[in-house]
Amino acid sequence: MAELDLAGNPDRLVEIIVAASHNVIDKGLIPWPQVEEAAQGLANSLRSKDSADHRTALGQSALPKSIVTLLGTAYGHEIPTTPPKLATFEMLRVAANLCMDHDVNRQQFLDAGLLDILLSLIGLHRQLANPSADDLKVAKTAVGSMLNACLGYEPAKLYLRKSGAPGAVISLSLAIYPPGEWTSRPETGENVDSISSLYQIRIGLVDWSWRVVSAINEGAEVPPIGLETLGPLVLSLSNFVPTRPAQSPLINDVDSRNALIVADLEALEESVTLLEALSLDSEEVRLAFAESPEADKLLGSVLDFIELANYPQYWSLDGEEERKRREKHFDVCKAGVIKALISIAGEQKAMDSLWNKDGLVKRMVSWVTSDLPIQGEDAKRDDLVIAGCLTLGNISRKDAYSEALLREPFNLAPQLIKFLQKDEDIKVKHSVTGLLKNLAQASSNRKILGESGVLEQLTRSGIWEKECDMAETVQVSAIGITKHLCNSDANNTLRLMSGPSPNGVDQIQALVERSDSVIVKSEGTRVLAYCVKSLWRKDPAPVTQSTTTTDIPQQDTTVQRREAAYALSRTPIVRALVDLLVTGQKHTILLNESSFALTLIASKPEGATNIAIELFTPVQIPQNPAQNSAIQLTEEPQSSQANSGSSNGAASLKSVVSNDSGKHPPELRANACSLIGTLLRNLTSEASKSLKEQVVAEFSDSLTAVSQDKDSPEKLVHAAKWALGGP
C-alpha cells in the first residue's frame, strides 16, 4: 500500500474519511480500503511532534466526528470482517495522535463520543476466546487512544470513571494476557517467531492498560473499580499456583522468556497493588469476599495463592542473580495479597460470615500450626504463620470465637507459645503476640492462657529486653497480653512474677523506665497497677501450677502473695506509678488506675514511705505527651491536658483533688483523697515523721477546700474529710 503524503494533499485524506462517514446508512457502501489508506497516511504523518499545527487544524475539522462515526459503524455489536477491522486500526491511530498532548482535540473527540466507542471496542474484544493478530492490534490501539485522550485531562478522566472504564480496561488486559498462563500453552503448529510476535502485542496492551487505569484513577480517593472486575482481578493470581506443567516453546527462547517473565511480574504487581488498595478502602469489596455469590471462589483464589503459589522453575534459567530478583519481586506481591486478606478479615460486618465459612478457620489454624515448605525442606513458612495469626485475630473478635480457638479441636495456645522464642523472626512474633493479645481479652480465656505458660514464655523470650526496643509494636502487644491476663487474676500475676530475676514484672518495669514511648510507659505501668490490684484482692483462688512450666515455687499461697506484694511495693514500681500520675493527666483511666494501685501499696508502712518519697521526686515529662497516647486508651474519654507546671507526683495529685481545670470527675478526685488519707495513716514510724509533715503541708489546704464545698458530691466530701483524719 502506498503511503499518502499529508504535506502534499492533507485535505484529500480528510475528505476520503469524511465522505465515507456519510455512507454509514449502508455499511456495504463504505470504501474501507480507501479509509484505511487515508487514515494510515494521516496517522503516520501525525507521529511527529512538529505536526502540532496540523493536529490543531485537523481537530477543528469534521475529522473527529467522522472517525467516531466510522468506528461505531465498523464495530456496532460484533467484531467485523478484515477490511473494516484494518481501517479501524488506522483510524484509532489517527485519534490517538490527534489527542496526544492536545486538550482541545481531546475535548473534540470527547464531544464526538470517542470514549463510548472505545469502551464498546474494549468490551467486544474482552469476550474473544482466541483473538487474531489484527484483533489484538485493534484492542491495543483502542487502549492507546483512550490513554492519549485522558492523560492529564480531567473532563475525560471524570467521564471514564463514571463509565466504569478502569474495570473494563483491567478485564480486557487480564483476558488478553492472564499473567503466567502462557507457560501452559503448547502452541503447536506455529513457529516461535510468530508466537512471540503475538505475545509482544499482548504485552504492549497490558502495559498501556495499566497506564490508562493509573491515569484515570489519578486524584480519585478510592479506585473507581466495580465488583464486576474483582473476579478477573483475583483469578489472575491462579496461574501462579502450579497445576499444569510448563510446556510453551517460548520458555526455551531467551528473549521471549525474559520479556514474558517481566510482563508477568509487572501485571501481577499491578493486580496485587489494586487488590490491596480495594480491600483496604472499600467495604463493598471486603464484603464481596464474605457474602457475595462468588465469595467462596474469590476467597479461595486468594488463599490458594498465599499457600500454594510458587516460584516457577524456569525463573532459574537466566542465572542466580536474576532468579533472586524475580523471587524478591514475587515475595512482595505475595505480601500484598496477605495484606489484602487481613483487610478483608478486618471487616466488622463480615466477621460472622467469614468465621462460619466452610474450612476458613481450620485452614488458618493449619497455617499457624504447620511448617509447610516453599522451596526445600528447610524453608519455614513464616508467611503462613503471619497471615494465619493476623487473619484469625481479625475474625475472632467475638468472645465465642476467641474461646473456640483455645479449645478443641483447635487448641491453639501451645502452638502459639512455641513461636515466642528469642531467635524467632520478629514479624512472626508480631503476628503471634497480636493474636494472643486478642485472645486474652476474653475473660474466659485467661485461665487457659495462664496455665498454658504464655506469661513465663514471654518472660523467657527477651521481648522486653533492651535488644528488642526497636520492635516497639511487639513489646506493646506482649504488654497487652500481660495486662489482660493479670487483670483481677492473682494466679497469672504470680506467674508473671515467677522464675529467676529479672522476672516479667521486673522486665516490664525496666522497659517503662528506659523507654521514651508514651504508649510503652502508660501501658506498661498499667500492667504494674493490675498486678498490685490482683495481689491485694481478698479471698484469692488457689494458685494452680502451670501445665508447661515449673517456675512457680511450691510454697504456701499466702507466702507467695506476701512476697510478691512486697516486691510490688519497691521503689522502682512505685516510681513508675507516680510517674503515671504526671504523664497520664490526659486520661482519667490512667489516673484512676495509678492512684488506686498506689492506695493499695500505701496500706503498708513500707509502701507508704516509698510513695511519700517518690511523690516529691521530680518527674521528667515527655516533650510530646500526646504522641501515640490514643493507642490502647480508647476505653475512656480524654480528661484534661497534662499540666505543664506539674513537676512531681504530689503536684499532679493536688491538681486532681483541687480540680482547677474542671475536667476531673468526682470519682477520680475521691480516689485521690483516699490515696492521701491512706498514706497519712500508714506513715507511722519515727523515720517517716518528716515525710508525713510534708504530705500534710502539701495537701491540707486543697483537702479542706473540698471538704467544705457544698456543691461537691457527698462521696467526694466524705473522702476529703477522711483524708484529713476524719472517720
Short mmCIF file of C-alpha atoms in Angstrom, two decimals, residues 147 150 165-167 169-170 208-218 223-225 270 274:
data_model
loop_
_atom_site.label_atom_id
_atom_site.label_comp_id
_atom_site.label_asym_id
_atom_site.label_seq_id
_atom_site.Cartn_x
_atom_site.Cartn_y
_atom_site.Cartn_z
CA LEU A 147 -4.70 6.76 27.20
CA CYS A 150 -7.46 11.17 29.06
CA ALA A 165 -13.58 2.37 32.19
CA PRO A 166 -10.90 1.26 34.71
CA GLY A 167 -12.68 -2.02 35.34
CA VAL A 169 -9.70 -2.00 30.73
CA ILE A 170 -8.44 -4.24 33.52
CA TRP A 208 -0.92 0.55 28.16
CA SER A 209 -3.89 -0.83 30.08
CA TRP A 210 -2.34 -0.25 33.49
CA ARG A 211 -1.14 3.18 32.37
CA VAL A 212 -4.74 4.02 31.42
CA VAL A 213 -6.03 2.79 34.79
CA SER A 214 -3.40 4.86 36.59
CA ALA A 215 -4.23 7.95 34.52
CA ILE A 216 -7.98 7.63 35.14
CA ASN A 217 -7.58 6.90 38.85
CA GLU A 218 -5.22 9.81 39.41
CA PRO A 223 -10.06 3.43 42.90
CA PRO A 224 -13.27 3.52 40.81
CA ILE A 225 -13.34 -0.22 40.23
CA GLU A 270 -0.39 -4.11 39.32
CA LEU A 274 -5.04 -2.68 43.17
#
